[in-house]
Tab-separated table of C-alpha atoms in Angstrom:
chain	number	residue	atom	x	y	z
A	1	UNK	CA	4.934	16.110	-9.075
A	2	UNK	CA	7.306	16.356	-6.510
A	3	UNK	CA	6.287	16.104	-2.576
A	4	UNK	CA	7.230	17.041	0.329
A	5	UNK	CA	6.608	16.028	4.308
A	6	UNK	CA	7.009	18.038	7.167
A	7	UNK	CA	7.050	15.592	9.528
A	8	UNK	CA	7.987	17.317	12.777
A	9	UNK	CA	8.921	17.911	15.397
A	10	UNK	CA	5.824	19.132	17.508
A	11	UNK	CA	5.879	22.511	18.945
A	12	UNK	CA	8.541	23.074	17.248
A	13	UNK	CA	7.615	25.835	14.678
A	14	UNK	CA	5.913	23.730	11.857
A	15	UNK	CA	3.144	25.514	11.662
A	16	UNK	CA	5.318	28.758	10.810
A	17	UNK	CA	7.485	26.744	8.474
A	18	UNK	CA	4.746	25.429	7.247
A	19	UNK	CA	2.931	29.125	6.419
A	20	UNK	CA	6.375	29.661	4.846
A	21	UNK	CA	6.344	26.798	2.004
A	22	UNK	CA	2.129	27.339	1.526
A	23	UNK	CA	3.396	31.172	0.428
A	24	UNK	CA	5.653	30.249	-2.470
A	25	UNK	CA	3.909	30.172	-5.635
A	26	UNK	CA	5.266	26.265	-6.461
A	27	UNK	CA	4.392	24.856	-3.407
A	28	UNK	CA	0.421	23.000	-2.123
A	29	UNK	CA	0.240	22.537	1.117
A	30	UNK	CA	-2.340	20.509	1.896
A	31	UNK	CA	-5.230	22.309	4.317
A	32	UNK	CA	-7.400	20.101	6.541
A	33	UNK	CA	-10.494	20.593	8.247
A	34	UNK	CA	-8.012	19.576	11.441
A	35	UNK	CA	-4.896	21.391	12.226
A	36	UNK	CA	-3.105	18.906	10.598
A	37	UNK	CA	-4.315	16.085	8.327
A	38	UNK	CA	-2.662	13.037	9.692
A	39	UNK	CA	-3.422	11.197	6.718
A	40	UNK	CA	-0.594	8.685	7.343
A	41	UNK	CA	-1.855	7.748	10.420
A	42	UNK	CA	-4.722	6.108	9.692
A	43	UNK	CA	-4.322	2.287	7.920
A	44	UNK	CA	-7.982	2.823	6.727
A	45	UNK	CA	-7.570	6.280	4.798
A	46	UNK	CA	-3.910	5.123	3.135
A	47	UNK	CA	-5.383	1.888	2.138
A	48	UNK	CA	-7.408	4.459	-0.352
A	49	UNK	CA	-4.354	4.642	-2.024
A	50	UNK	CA	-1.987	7.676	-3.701
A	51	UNK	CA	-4.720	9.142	-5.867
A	52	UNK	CA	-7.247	9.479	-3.124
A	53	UNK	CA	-5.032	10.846	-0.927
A	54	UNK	CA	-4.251	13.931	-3.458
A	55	UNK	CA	-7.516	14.254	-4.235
A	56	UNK	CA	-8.619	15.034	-0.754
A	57	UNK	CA	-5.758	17.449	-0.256
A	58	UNK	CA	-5.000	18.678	-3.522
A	59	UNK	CA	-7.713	19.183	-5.657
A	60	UNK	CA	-6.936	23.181	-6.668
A	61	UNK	CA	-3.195	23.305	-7.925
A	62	UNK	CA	-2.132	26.089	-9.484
A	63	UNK	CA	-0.279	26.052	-13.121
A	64	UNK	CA	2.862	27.010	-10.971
A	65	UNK	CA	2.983	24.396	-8.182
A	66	UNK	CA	5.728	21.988	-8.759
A	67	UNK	CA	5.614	20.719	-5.654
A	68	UNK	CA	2.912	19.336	-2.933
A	69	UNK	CA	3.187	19.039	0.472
A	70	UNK	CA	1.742	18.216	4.209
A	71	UNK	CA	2.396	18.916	7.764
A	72	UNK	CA	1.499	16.588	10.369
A	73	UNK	CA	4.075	16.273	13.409
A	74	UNK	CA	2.655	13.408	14.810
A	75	UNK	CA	4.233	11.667	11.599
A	76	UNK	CA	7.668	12.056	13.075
A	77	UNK	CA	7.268	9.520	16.123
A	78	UNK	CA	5.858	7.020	13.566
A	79	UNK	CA	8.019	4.130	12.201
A	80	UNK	CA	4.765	2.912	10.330
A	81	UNK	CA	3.731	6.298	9.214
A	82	UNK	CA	7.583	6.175	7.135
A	83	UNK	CA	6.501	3.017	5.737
A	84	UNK	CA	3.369	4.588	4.182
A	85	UNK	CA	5.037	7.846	2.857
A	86	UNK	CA	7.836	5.847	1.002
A	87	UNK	CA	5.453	3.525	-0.124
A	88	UNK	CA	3.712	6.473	-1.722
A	89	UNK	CA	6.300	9.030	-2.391
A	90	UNK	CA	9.470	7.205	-2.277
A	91	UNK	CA	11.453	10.143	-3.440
A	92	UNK	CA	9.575	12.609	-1.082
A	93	UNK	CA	11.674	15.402	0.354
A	94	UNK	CA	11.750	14.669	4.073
A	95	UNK	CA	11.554	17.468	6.628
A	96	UNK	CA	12.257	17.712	10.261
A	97	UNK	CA	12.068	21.307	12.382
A	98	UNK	CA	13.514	20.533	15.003
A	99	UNK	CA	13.650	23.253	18.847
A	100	UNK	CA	16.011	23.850	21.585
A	101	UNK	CA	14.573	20.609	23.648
A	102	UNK	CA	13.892	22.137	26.635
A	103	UNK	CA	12.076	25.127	25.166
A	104	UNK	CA	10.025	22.387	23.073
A	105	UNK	CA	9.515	20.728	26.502
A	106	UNK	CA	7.846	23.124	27.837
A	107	UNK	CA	5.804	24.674	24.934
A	108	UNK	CA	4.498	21.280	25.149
A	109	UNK	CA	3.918	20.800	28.461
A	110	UNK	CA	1.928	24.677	27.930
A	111	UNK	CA	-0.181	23.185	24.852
A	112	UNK	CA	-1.215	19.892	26.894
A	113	UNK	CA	-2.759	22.182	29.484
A	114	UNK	CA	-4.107	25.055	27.213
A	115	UNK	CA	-6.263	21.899	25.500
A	116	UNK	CA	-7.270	20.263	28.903
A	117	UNK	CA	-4.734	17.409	28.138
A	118	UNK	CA	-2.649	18.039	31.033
A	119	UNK	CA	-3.516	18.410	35.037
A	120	UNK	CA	-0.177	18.103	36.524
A	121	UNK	CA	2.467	21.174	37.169
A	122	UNK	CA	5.098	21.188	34.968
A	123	UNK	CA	7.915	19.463	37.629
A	124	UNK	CA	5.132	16.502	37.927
A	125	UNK	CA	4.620	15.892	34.616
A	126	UNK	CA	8.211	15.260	34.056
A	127	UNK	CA	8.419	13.333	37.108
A	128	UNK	CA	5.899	10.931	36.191
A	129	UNK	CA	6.293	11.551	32.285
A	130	UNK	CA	7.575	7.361	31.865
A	131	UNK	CA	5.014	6.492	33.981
A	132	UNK	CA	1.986	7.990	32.260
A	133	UNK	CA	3.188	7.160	28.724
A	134	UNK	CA	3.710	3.592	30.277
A	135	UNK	CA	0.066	3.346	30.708
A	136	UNK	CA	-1.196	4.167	27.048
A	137	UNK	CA	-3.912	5.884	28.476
A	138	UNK	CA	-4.755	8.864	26.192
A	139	UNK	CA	-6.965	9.514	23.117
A	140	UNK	CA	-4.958	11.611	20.650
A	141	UNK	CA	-2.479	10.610	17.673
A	142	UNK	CA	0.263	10.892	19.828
A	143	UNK	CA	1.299	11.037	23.568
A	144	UNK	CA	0.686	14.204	25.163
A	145	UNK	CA	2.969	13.683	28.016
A	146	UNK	CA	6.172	12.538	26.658
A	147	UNK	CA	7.951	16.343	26.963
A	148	UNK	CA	11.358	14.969	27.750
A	149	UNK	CA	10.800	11.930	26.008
A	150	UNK	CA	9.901	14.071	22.096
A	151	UNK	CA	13.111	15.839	22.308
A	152	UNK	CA	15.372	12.345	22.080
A	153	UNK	CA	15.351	13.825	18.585
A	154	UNK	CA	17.754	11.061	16.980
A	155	UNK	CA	15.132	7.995	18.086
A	156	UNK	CA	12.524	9.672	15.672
A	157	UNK	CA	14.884	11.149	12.795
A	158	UNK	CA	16.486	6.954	12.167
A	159	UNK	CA	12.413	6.134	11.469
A	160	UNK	CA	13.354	8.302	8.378
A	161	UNK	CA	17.231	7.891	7.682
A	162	UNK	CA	16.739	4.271	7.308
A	163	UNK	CA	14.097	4.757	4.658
A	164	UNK	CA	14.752	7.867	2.847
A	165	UNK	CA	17.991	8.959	0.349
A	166	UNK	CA	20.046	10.935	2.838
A	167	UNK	CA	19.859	13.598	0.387
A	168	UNK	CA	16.036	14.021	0.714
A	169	UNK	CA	16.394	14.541	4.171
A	170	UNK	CA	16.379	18.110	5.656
A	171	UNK	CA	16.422	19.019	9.499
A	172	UNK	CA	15.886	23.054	10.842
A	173	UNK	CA	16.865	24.280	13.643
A	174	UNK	CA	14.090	26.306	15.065
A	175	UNK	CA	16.244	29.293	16.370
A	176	UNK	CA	18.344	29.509	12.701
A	177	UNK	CA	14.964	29.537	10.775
A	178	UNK	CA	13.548	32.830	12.131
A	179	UNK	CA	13.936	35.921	10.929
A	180	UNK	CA	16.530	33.982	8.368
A	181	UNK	CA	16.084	35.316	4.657
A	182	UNK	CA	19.302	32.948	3.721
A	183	UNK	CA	17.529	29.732	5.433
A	184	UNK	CA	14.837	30.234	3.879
A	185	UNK	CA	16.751	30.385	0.849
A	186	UNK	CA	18.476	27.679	1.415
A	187	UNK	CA	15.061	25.466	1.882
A	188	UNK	CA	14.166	26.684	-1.689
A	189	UNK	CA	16.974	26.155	-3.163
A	190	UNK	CA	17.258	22.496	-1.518
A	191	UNK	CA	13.680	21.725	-3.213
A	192	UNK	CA	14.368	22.926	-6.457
A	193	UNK	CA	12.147	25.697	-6.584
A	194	UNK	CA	12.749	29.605	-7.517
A	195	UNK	CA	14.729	30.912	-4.352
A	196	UNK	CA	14.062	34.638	-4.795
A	197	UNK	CA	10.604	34.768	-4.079
């Protein structure tokens, strides 16, 4: 069974990608009690191994499916969290979403606030983003402050290009996947998997 991680970038239009892939009949994507299952993140869960892992998150396929698949965009600022994917998968089709930066910026900035994560205006957040994230003080996966920081794209993407066949590798723009019949076509056809639907 083939696999398939969508691995970022936060606020960035995963989630709609995401809805995307979990529609087409050959494609599991695999649902959480969470937003997001973040398996990779934790050292405890992966040491469960491969089979546990699918188990939790795939127990239901469907004669069709020829293909599983997470999202979880914390896994993109993760070195480590690379590591345990190829360890697992290490043909896994790698995939990146990536946003206008600024626009992601700010959707950010919008979601750390909306979820009480965020008490500064938007002008002192970025003033004092590399001072907050500095200070390691915050309880999520990932930092929720680092708005300018998350869109140095290219830092996060080499986590994967040094691991993964370049082939295996796919990055979206945001703005081209919307609305974008042939994009979406051209996603299908890039796993393998029946492009008309």
């Amino acid at each position: 069974m083939k696999s398939l991680f969508i691995v970022g970038a936060q606020r960035s239009g995963s989630t709609y990608l995401k809805e995307i892939l979990g529609s087409h009949p050959q494609i599991a994507m695999a649902h959480s009690v969470k937003a997001e299952p973040k398996f990779f993140l934790d050292e405890e869960l992966v040491g469960k191994g491969k089979s546990y892992y699918e188990k939790l998150y795939f127990h239901s396929l469907q004669p069709t499916t020829s293909l599983i698949g997470e999202k979880s965009t914390s896994y993109l600022e993760s070195e480590e969290v690379a590591i345990r994917i190829k360890s697992f998968y290490p043909d896994a089709y790698i995939l990146i979403i990536l946003r206008n930066p600024i626009f992601r910026a700010y959707s950010n900035y919008l979601f750390s606030k909306f979820n009480m994560l965020e008490s500064l205006d938007f002008g002192d957040a970025l003033e004092f983003e590399k001072e907050r994230i500095a200070k390691k003080r915050f309880n999520t996966s990932v930092c929720p402050w680092a708005y300018v920081q998350r869109g140095h794209y290219i830092n996060y993407i080499q986590h994967y290009a040094n691991l993964f066949n370049r082939d295996n590798i796919k990055i979206i723009i945001f703005e081209e996947l919307i609305n974008n019949l042939s994009t979406v076509r051209n996603l299908y056809n890039w796993l393998g998997i029946e492009t008309a639907f």
